[in-house]
């Protein structure tokens, strides 16, 4: 991709912002693990490390976008109201300190991303994420820490940023701080840890290590990735969430049975991963199917949970839809007006949708 491509600047700013936010969140996740190893347990109710990470990550990315593309809106997960309350002072100062530390560590980015200097700038940047989205114009969708349970466990989480124009995702960048380059099974991971996955509509999907270089690596120096064309049940692999609360694992088991998976090997052919890391594993040809079935009739997915992964799948040669196979529509506001998410290589996608429909009906 040449430097005069229409999205060249967007890709560079998005990449550097995601790299900076990934470094911050990785440091925080690692420090939680150190605390736990020394006997200080963090309960599921103690959301403070996630809160700090979410807000700091969102502030960094939103500030970079606002500085470079002041006309663009952002659909973000967080707002600063709770931080500005009387009891938010302590957590606010932690957030500011983490941001200052990572800005110092990645000072070569300051010219392009700018620097947040005080807490009011941080609040202002977080609150830039208040866009309602929609089917017209251009906006970004950000998930500052996707996969909070994985983040707390020191497992998989991601920083996910996508650019949406007239309801279509045109660019996506996903930073996966704890993702190994190669995943064969849940207990078999190898290669460089930390991956950066990028896609631009019509240009392709790419991978490069997340932490080995602080520089922006142009796409032509990155590894182009593509989905598989596996269709036989013996060779297929499925990615699903770790948390049962996010999708119906029991129904997903029935779908795999319909697709002809061997009950003796199905567990080795299922990868359980938090966050949009699942899309990255699929796009890089290490799995073939992604199942996320609705847990209730009323639940609707947030657009920031799927936007970056959506363009990554299409640009790596795959297909994404809801449980009926209909493409996801990112122009209906902050949520998707559809049920569930199914992705797969093009050869298997229709067969998977057919199995989903049979099981659900």
One Martini backbone bead per residue (centre of mass of N, CA, C, O) as a GRO file, in nm:
protein
  361
    1UNK     BB    1   0.093   0.037   0.025
    2UNK     BB    2   0.078   0.356  -0.033
    3UNK     BB    3   0.124   0.679   0.098
    4UNK     BB    4  -0.134   0.779  -0.105
    5UNK     BB    5  -0.341   0.644   0.029
    6UNK     BB    6  -0.642   0.732   0.165
    7UNK     BB    7  -0.550   0.551   0.453
    8UNK     BB    8  -0.256   0.606   0.552
    9UNK     BB    9  -0.292   0.791   0.802
   10UNK     BB   10  -0.499   0.625   0.957
   11UNK     BB   11  -0.320   0.377   0.997
   12UNK     BB   12  -0.086   0.508   1.149
   13UNK     BB   13  -0.244   0.628   1.388
   14UNK     BB   14  -0.389   0.369   1.477
   15UNK     BB   15  -0.135   0.202   1.530
   16UNK     BB   16   0.009   0.384   1.740
   17UNK     BB   17  -0.227   0.396   1.941
   18UNK     BB   18  -0.250   0.087   1.987
   19UNK     BB   19   0.039   0.044   2.083
   20UNK     BB   20   0.028   0.231   2.328
   21UNK     BB   21  -0.223   0.094   2.463
   22UNK     BB   22  -0.095  -0.193   2.477
   23UNK     BB   23   0.140  -0.126   2.663
   24UNK     BB   24  -0.029  -0.030   2.902
   25UNK     BB   25  -0.216  -0.284   2.939
   26UNK     BB   26   0.008  -0.494   2.969
   27UNK     BB   27   0.139  -0.375   3.224
   28UNK     BB   28  -0.117  -0.402   3.397
   29UNK     BB   29  -0.169  -0.705   3.368
   30UNK     BB   30   0.110  -0.793   3.480
   31UNK     BB   31   0.075  -0.657   3.762
   32UNK     BB   32  -0.159  -0.835   3.851
   33UNK     BB   33  -0.004  -1.102   3.844
   34UNK     BB   34   0.209  -1.024   4.055
   35UNK     BB   35   0.012  -0.978   4.285
   36UNK     BB   36  -0.111  -1.266   4.286
   37UNK     BB   37   0.160  -1.416   4.340
   38UNK     BB   38   0.185  -1.245   4.626
   39UNK     BB   39  -0.135  -1.284   4.740
   40UNK     BB   40  -0.301  -1.061   4.579
   41UNK     BB   41  -0.622  -1.063   4.530
   42UNK     BB   42  -0.854  -1.027   4.259
   43UNK     BB   43  -1.164  -0.959   4.231
   44UNK     BB   44  -1.443  -0.935   4.032
   45UNK     BB   45  -1.535  -0.665   4.187
   46UNK     BB   46  -1.250  -0.549   4.121
   47UNK     BB   47  -1.236  -0.293   3.869
   48UNK     BB   48  -0.992  -0.094   3.879
   49UNK     BB   49  -0.786  -0.199   3.661
   50UNK     BB   50  -0.985  -0.184   3.429
   51UNK     BB   51  -1.065   0.108   3.455
   52UNK     BB   52  -0.789   0.231   3.414
   53UNK     BB   53  -0.732   0.099   3.137
   54UNK     BB   54  -0.978   0.195   2.979
   55UNK     BB   55  -0.939   0.503   3.016
   56UNK     BB   56  -0.646   0.530   2.917
   57UNK     BB   57  -0.687   0.405   2.638
   58UNK     BB   58  -0.912   0.597   2.539
   59UNK     BB   59  -0.758   0.862   2.569
   60UNK     BB   60  -0.525   0.804   2.373
   61UNK     BB   61  -0.690   0.742   2.115
   62UNK     BB   62  -0.878   0.991   2.105
   63UNK     BB   63  -0.655   1.204   2.095
   64UNK     BB   64  -0.526   1.113   1.828
   65UNK     BB   65  -0.778   1.154   1.655
   66UNK     BB   66  -0.845   1.451   1.728
   67UNK     BB   67  -0.570   1.565   1.621
   68UNK     BB   68  -0.595   1.437   1.313
   69UNK     BB   69  -0.943   1.411   1.317
   70UNK     BB   70  -1.152   1.652   1.417
   71UNK     BB   71  -1.426   1.558   1.256
   72UNK     BB   72  -1.432   1.295   1.399
   73UNK     BB   73  -1.600   1.045   1.536
   74UNK     BB   74  -1.668   0.847   1.850
   75UNK     BB   75  -1.717   0.510   1.951
   76UNK     BB   76  -1.730   0.454   2.294
   77UNK     BB   77  -1.746   0.296   2.608
   78UNK     BB   78  -1.668   0.555   2.769
   79UNK     BB   79  -1.705   0.780   3.055
   80UNK     BB   80  -1.615   1.048   3.299
   81UNK     BB   81  -1.821   1.078   3.532
   82UNK     BB   82  -1.699   0.895   3.763
   83UNK     BB   83  -1.423   1.049   3.776
   84UNK     BB   84  -1.562   1.340   3.850
   85UNK     BB   85  -1.626   1.246   4.101
   86UNK     BB   86  -1.534   1.260   4.426
   87UNK     BB   87  -1.423   0.939   4.416
   88UNK     BB   88  -1.219   0.984   4.141
   89UNK     BB   89  -0.929   1.097   4.209
   90UNK     BB   90  -0.745   0.850   4.245
   91UNK     BB   91  -0.794   0.715   3.968
   92UNK     BB   92  -0.714   0.961   3.797
   93UNK     BB   93  -0.413   0.973   3.884
   94UNK     BB   94  -0.341   0.694   3.775
   95UNK     BB   95  -0.410   0.744   3.481
   96UNK     BB   96  -0.218   0.982   3.430
   97UNK     BB   97   0.045   0.832   3.502
   98UNK     BB   98   0.026   0.607   3.288
   99UNK     BB   99   0.023   0.796   3.047
  100UNK     BB  100   0.295   0.939   3.099
  101UNK     BB  101   0.468   0.683   3.090
  102UNK     BB  102   0.395   0.590   2.794
  103UNK     BB  103   0.480   0.856   2.656
  104UNK     BB  104   0.776   0.827   2.738
  105UNK     BB  105   0.823   0.538   2.611
  106UNK     BB  106   0.674   0.676   2.332
  107UNK     BB  107   0.809   0.955   2.226
  108UNK     BB  108   0.812   0.909   1.907
  109UNK     BB  109   0.484   0.967   1.895
  110UNK     BB  110   0.421   1.265   1.981
  111UNK     BB  111   0.410   1.413   1.705
  112UNK     BB  112   0.143   1.242   1.618
  113UNK     BB  113  -0.031   1.199   1.907
  114UNK     BB  114   0.064   1.338   2.140
  115UNK     BB  115  -0.006   1.493   2.475
  116UNK     BB  116  -0.109   1.428   2.789
  117UNK     BB  117  -0.108   1.657   3.080
  118UNK     BB  118  -0.408   1.652   3.202
  119UNK     BB  119  -0.710   1.558   3.341
  120UNK     BB  120  -0.897   1.727   3.154
  121UNK     BB  121  -0.794   1.604   2.892
  122UNK     BB  122  -0.878   1.319   2.962
  123UNK     BB  123  -1.181   1.362   2.990
  124UNK     BB  124  -1.224   1.483   2.707
  125UNK     BB  125  -1.123   1.234   2.549
  126UNK     BB  126  -1.317   1.023   2.654
  127UNK     BB  127  -1.582   1.202   2.561
  128UNK     BB  128  -1.538   1.152   2.245
  129UNK     BB  129  -1.710   0.863   2.275
  130UNK     BB  130  -2.032   0.984   2.218
  131UNK     BB  131  -2.119   0.861   1.972
  132UNK     BB  132  -2.404   0.720   1.776
  133UNK     BB  133  -2.352   0.701   1.495
  134UNK     BB  134  -2.440   0.550   1.180
  135UNK     BB  135  -2.508   0.569   0.815
  136UNK     BB  136  -2.351   0.847   0.818
  137UNK     BB  137  -2.044   0.895   0.760
  138UNK     BB  138  -1.764   0.936   0.995
  139UNK     BB  139  -1.629   0.682   1.223
  140UNK     BB  140  -1.521   0.551   1.528
  141UNK     BB  141  -1.436   0.231   1.690
  142UNK     BB  142  -1.386   0.158   2.048
  143UNK     BB  143  -1.190  -0.090   2.234
  144UNK     BB  144  -0.976  -0.056   2.496
  145UNK     BB  145  -1.084  -0.340   2.645
  146UNK     BB  146  -1.102  -0.654   2.518
  147UNK     BB  147  -1.144  -0.870   2.766
  148UNK     BB  148  -1.149  -0.845   3.094
  149UNK     BB  149  -1.099  -1.132   3.201
  150UNK     BB  150  -0.835  -1.180   3.049
  151UNK     BB  151  -0.686  -0.938   3.169
  152UNK     BB  152  -0.704  -1.047   3.472
  153UNK     BB  153  -0.565  -1.339   3.393
  154UNK     BB  154  -0.339  -1.298   3.166
  155UNK     BB  155  -0.474  -1.316   2.895
  156UNK     BB  156  -0.694  -1.247   2.658
  157UNK     BB  157  -0.670  -0.931   2.481
  158UNK     BB  158  -0.785  -0.607   2.334
  159UNK     BB  159  -0.718  -0.344   2.099
  160UNK     BB  160  -0.995  -0.177   1.924
  161UNK     BB  161  -0.996  -0.031   1.586
  162UNK     BB  162  -1.237   0.153   1.379
  163UNK     BB  163  -1.345   0.247   1.049
  164UNK     BB  164  -1.650   0.423   0.956
  165UNK     BB  165  -1.843   0.435   0.643
  166UNK     BB  166  -2.156   0.440   0.582
  167UNK     BB  167  -2.171   0.158   0.768
  168UNK     BB  168  -1.869   0.079   0.685
  169UNK     BB  169  -1.588  -0.106   0.720
  170UNK     BB  170  -1.245   0.016   0.627
  171UNK     BB  171  -1.088  -0.015   0.915
  172UNK     BB  172  -0.846  -0.222   1.111
  173UNK     BB  173  -0.714  -0.243   1.458
  174UNK     BB  174  -0.531  -0.505   1.645
  175UNK     BB  175  -0.425  -0.549   1.978
  176UNK     BB  176  -0.235  -0.849   2.107
  177UNK     BB  177  -0.046  -0.886   2.383
  178UNK     BB  178  -0.095  -1.232   2.441
  179UNK     BB  179  -0.051  -1.332   2.146
  180UNK     BB  180   0.042  -1.588   1.974
  181UNK     BB  181   0.138  -1.669   1.660
  182UNK     BB  182   0.077  -1.975   1.756
  183UNK     BB  183  -0.225  -2.190   1.738
  184UNK     BB  184  -0.338  -2.525   1.808
  185UNK     BB  185  -0.427  -2.510   2.113
  186UNK     BB  186  -0.508  -2.427   2.428
  187UNK     BB  187  -0.207  -2.575   2.512
  188UNK     BB  188  -0.078  -2.459   2.214
  189UNK     BB  189   0.171  -2.218   2.220
  190UNK     BB  190   0.367  -2.010   1.984
  191UNK     BB  191   0.593  -1.770   1.967
  192UNK     BB  192   0.535  -1.460   1.939
  193UNK     BB  193   0.434  -1.222   2.173
  194UNK     BB  194   0.236  -1.023   2.016
  195UNK     BB  195  -0.017  -0.874   1.806
  196UNK     BB  196  -0.072  -0.715   1.481
  197UNK     BB  197  -0.389  -0.632   1.324
  198UNK     BB  198  -0.467  -0.548   0.978
  199UNK     BB  199  -0.724  -0.361   0.779
  200UNK     BB  200  -0.819  -0.284   0.434
  201UNK     BB  201  -1.031  -0.204   0.212
  202UNK     BB  202  -0.895  -0.369  -0.072
  203UNK     BB  203  -0.590  -0.461   0.059
  204UNK     BB  204  -0.607  -0.634   0.331
  205UNK     BB  205  -0.440  -0.860   0.559
  206UNK     BB  206  -0.229  -0.813   0.864
  207UNK     BB  207   0.094  -0.900   1.019
  208UNK     BB  208   0.263  -0.801   1.330
  209UNK     BB  209   0.453  -0.742   1.569
  210UNK     BB  210   0.389  -0.541   1.851
  211UNK     BB  211   0.693  -0.509   2.024
  212UNK     BB  212   0.968  -0.520   1.845
  213UNK     BB  213   0.859  -0.235   1.739
  214UNK     BB  214   0.800   0.119   1.744
  215UNK     BB  215   0.738   0.135   1.468
  216UNK     BB  216   0.596   0.191   1.166
  217UNK     BB  217   0.473  -0.066   0.961
  218UNK     BB  218   0.431  -0.120   0.659
  219UNK     BB  219   0.238  -0.339   0.486
  220UNK     BB  220   0.473  -0.439   0.284
  221UNK     BB  221   0.631  -0.544   0.567
  222UNK     BB  222   0.412  -0.733   0.618
  223UNK     BB  223   0.203  -1.003   0.682
  224UNK     BB  224   0.004  -1.175   0.489
  225UNK     BB  225  -0.332  -1.283   0.544
  226UNK     BB  226  -0.531  -1.599   0.546
  227UNK     BB  227  -0.773  -1.803   0.499
  228UNK     BB  228  -0.906  -2.091   0.480
  229UNK     BB  229  -1.049  -2.407   0.297
  230UNK     BB  230  -1.179  -2.575   0.501
  231UNK     BB  231  -1.436  -2.867   0.533
  232UNK     BB  232  -1.339  -3.093   0.707
  233UNK     BB  233  -1.400  -3.208   1.022
  234UNK     BB  234  -1.095  -3.295   1.085
  235UNK     BB  235  -0.972  -2.985   1.010
  236UNK     BB  236  -1.145  -2.823   1.183
  237UNK     BB  237  -1.176  -2.499   1.352
  238UNK     BB  238  -1.295  -2.347   1.661
  239UNK     BB  239  -1.406  -2.035   1.783
  240UNK     BB  240  -1.450  -1.929   2.125
  241UNK     BB  241  -1.545  -1.837   2.409
  242UNK     BB  242  -1.494  -1.853   2.752
  243UNK     BB  243  -1.756  -1.722   2.825
  244UNK     BB  244  -2.081  -1.824   2.880
  245UNK     BB  245  -2.222  -1.534   2.890
  246UNK     BB  246  -2.162  -1.470   2.566
  247UNK     BB  247  -2.239  -1.776   2.491
  248UNK     BB  248  -2.379  -2.082   2.371
  249UNK     BB  249  -2.214  -2.374   2.426
  250UNK     BB  250  -2.429  -2.599   2.393
  251UNK     BB  251  -2.525  -2.517   2.109
  252UNK     BB  252  -2.244  -2.530   1.978
  253UNK     BB  253  -2.213  -2.835   2.012
  254UNK     BB  254  -2.449  -2.909   1.819
  255UNK     BB  255  -2.327  -2.780   1.565
  256UNK     BB  256  -2.071  -2.955   1.552
  257UNK     BB  257  -2.227  -3.215   1.517
  258UNK     BB  258  -2.370  -3.136   1.249
  259UNK     BB  259  -2.074  -3.095   1.104
  260UNK     BB  260  -1.909  -3.377   1.204
  261UNK     BB  261  -1.779  -3.394   1.464
  262UNK     BB  262  -1.571  -3.556   1.675
  263UNK     BB  263  -1.619  -3.623   2.007
  264UNK     BB  264  -1.305  -3.701   2.061
  265UNK     BB  265  -1.185  -3.411   1.909
  266UNK     BB  266  -1.340  -3.140   1.960
  267UNK     BB  267  -1.168  -3.009   2.189
  268UNK     BB  268  -0.906  -2.981   2.001
  269UNK     BB  269  -1.096  -2.800   1.784
  270UNK     BB  270  -1.121  -2.593   2.030
  271UNK     BB  271  -1.101  -2.240   2.080
  272UNK     BB  272  -1.056  -2.048   2.379
  273UNK     BB  273  -1.128  -1.695   2.351
  274UNK     BB  274  -1.082  -1.376   2.412
  275UNK     BB  275  -1.209  -1.160   2.217
  276UNK     BB  276  -1.086  -1.042   1.896
  277UNK     BB  277  -0.872  -1.262   1.870
  278UNK     BB  278  -1.047  -1.459   1.710
  279UNK     BB  279  -1.025  -1.310   1.439
  280UNK     BB  280  -0.714  -1.336   1.413
  281UNK     BB  281  -0.701  -1.647   1.404
  282UNK     BB  282  -0.878  -1.674   1.155
  283UNK     BB  283  -0.729  -1.479   0.951
  284UNK     BB  284  -0.449  -1.660   0.995
  285UNK     BB  285  -0.544  -1.977   0.956
  286UNK     BB  286  -0.608  -2.125   1.263
  287UNK     BB  287  -0.910  -2.108   1.175
  288UNK     BB  288  -1.267  -2.143   1.046
  289UNK     BB  289  -1.462  -2.084   1.302
  290UNK     BB  290  -1.717  -1.859   1.442
  291UNK     BB  291  -1.895  -1.869   1.758
  292UNK     BB  292  -2.185  -1.644   1.849
  293UNK     BB  293  -2.440  -1.692   2.047
  294UNK     BB  294  -2.721  -1.602   2.174
  295UNK     BB  295  -2.834  -1.565   2.517
  296UNK     BB  296  -3.068  -1.379   2.400
  297UNK     BB  297  -3.330  -1.210   2.241
  298UNK     BB  298  -3.230  -0.905   2.337
  299UNK     BB  299  -2.944  -0.917   2.268
  300UNK     BB  300  -2.690  -0.673   2.171
  301UNK     BB  301  -2.427  -0.591   2.002
  302UNK     BB  302  -2.145  -0.412   1.999
  303UNK     BB  303  -1.962  -0.253   1.763
  304UNK     BB  304  -1.672  -0.261   1.912
  305UNK     BB  305  -1.670  -0.593   1.922
  306UNK     BB  306  -1.658  -0.617   1.564
  307UNK     BB  307  -1.540  -0.419   1.353
  308UNK     BB  308  -1.238  -0.493   1.314
  309UNK     BB  309  -1.292  -0.802   1.264
  310UNK     BB  310  -1.465  -0.777   1.008
  311UNK     BB  311  -1.246  -0.667   0.806
  312UNK     BB  312  -1.042  -0.894   0.856
  313UNK     BB  313  -1.209  -1.125   0.736
  314UNK     BB  314  -1.266  -1.016   0.451
  315UNK     BB  315  -0.952  -0.957   0.382
  316UNK     BB  316  -0.893  -1.285   0.433
  317UNK     BB  317  -1.157  -1.439   0.285
  318UNK     BB  318  -1.414  -1.411   0.449
  319UNK     BB  319  -1.716  -1.446   0.662
  320UNK     BB  320  -1.996  -1.246   0.796
  321UNK     BB  321  -2.267  -1.294   1.042
  322UNK     BB  322  -2.544  -1.383   1.150
  323UNK     BB  323  -2.759  -1.651   1.220
  324UNK     BB  324  -2.863  -1.602   0.900
  325UNK     BB  325  -2.603  -1.461   0.730
  326UNK     BB  326  -2.625  -1.169   0.766
  327UNK     BB  327  -2.478  -0.895   0.744
  328UNK     BB  328  -2.334  -0.663   0.928
  329UNK     BB  329  -2.461  -0.352   1.072
  330UNK     BB  330  -2.279  -0.035   1.137
  331UNK     BB  331  -2.551   0.181   1.091
  332UNK     BB  332  -2.745   0.149   1.386
  333UNK     BB  333  -2.532   0.245   1.590
  334UNK     BB  334  -2.404   0.109   1.894
  335UNK     BB  335  -2.562  -0.133   1.776
  336UNK     BB  336  -2.660  -0.441   1.665
  337UNK     BB  337  -2.943  -0.543   1.455
  338UNK     BB  338  -2.865  -0.847   1.576
  339UNK     BB  339  -2.800  -1.203   1.600
  340UNK     BB  340  -2.516  -1.273   1.653
  341UNK     BB  341  -2.201  -1.448   1.544
  342UNK     BB  342  -2.067  -1.549   1.222
  343UNK     BB  343  -1.767  -1.717   1.108
  344UNK     BB  344  -1.587  -1.791   0.791
  345UNK     BB  345  -1.509  -1.957   0.547
  346UNK     BB  346  -1.647  -1.962   0.234
  347UNK     BB  347  -1.686  -2.280   0.215
  348UNK     BB  348  -1.845  -2.304   0.518
  349UNK     BB  349  -2.057  -2.088   0.595
  350UNK     BB  350  -2.334  -2.201   0.491
  351UNK     BB  351  -2.316  -2.463   0.657
  352UNK     BB  352  -2.318  -2.327   0.933
  353UNK     BB  353  -2.587  -2.177   0.909
  354UNK     BB  354  -2.755  -2.430   0.866
  355UNK     BB  355  -2.684  -2.558   1.144
  356UNK     BB  356  -2.788  -2.327   1.317
  357UNK     BB  357  -3.084  -2.336   1.220
  358UNK     BB  358  -3.145  -2.627   1.300
  359UNK     BB  359  -3.085  -2.595   1.607
  360UNK     BB  360  -3.268  -2.336   1.668
  361UNK     BB  361  -3.539  -2.479   1.535
   0.00000   0.00000   0.00000
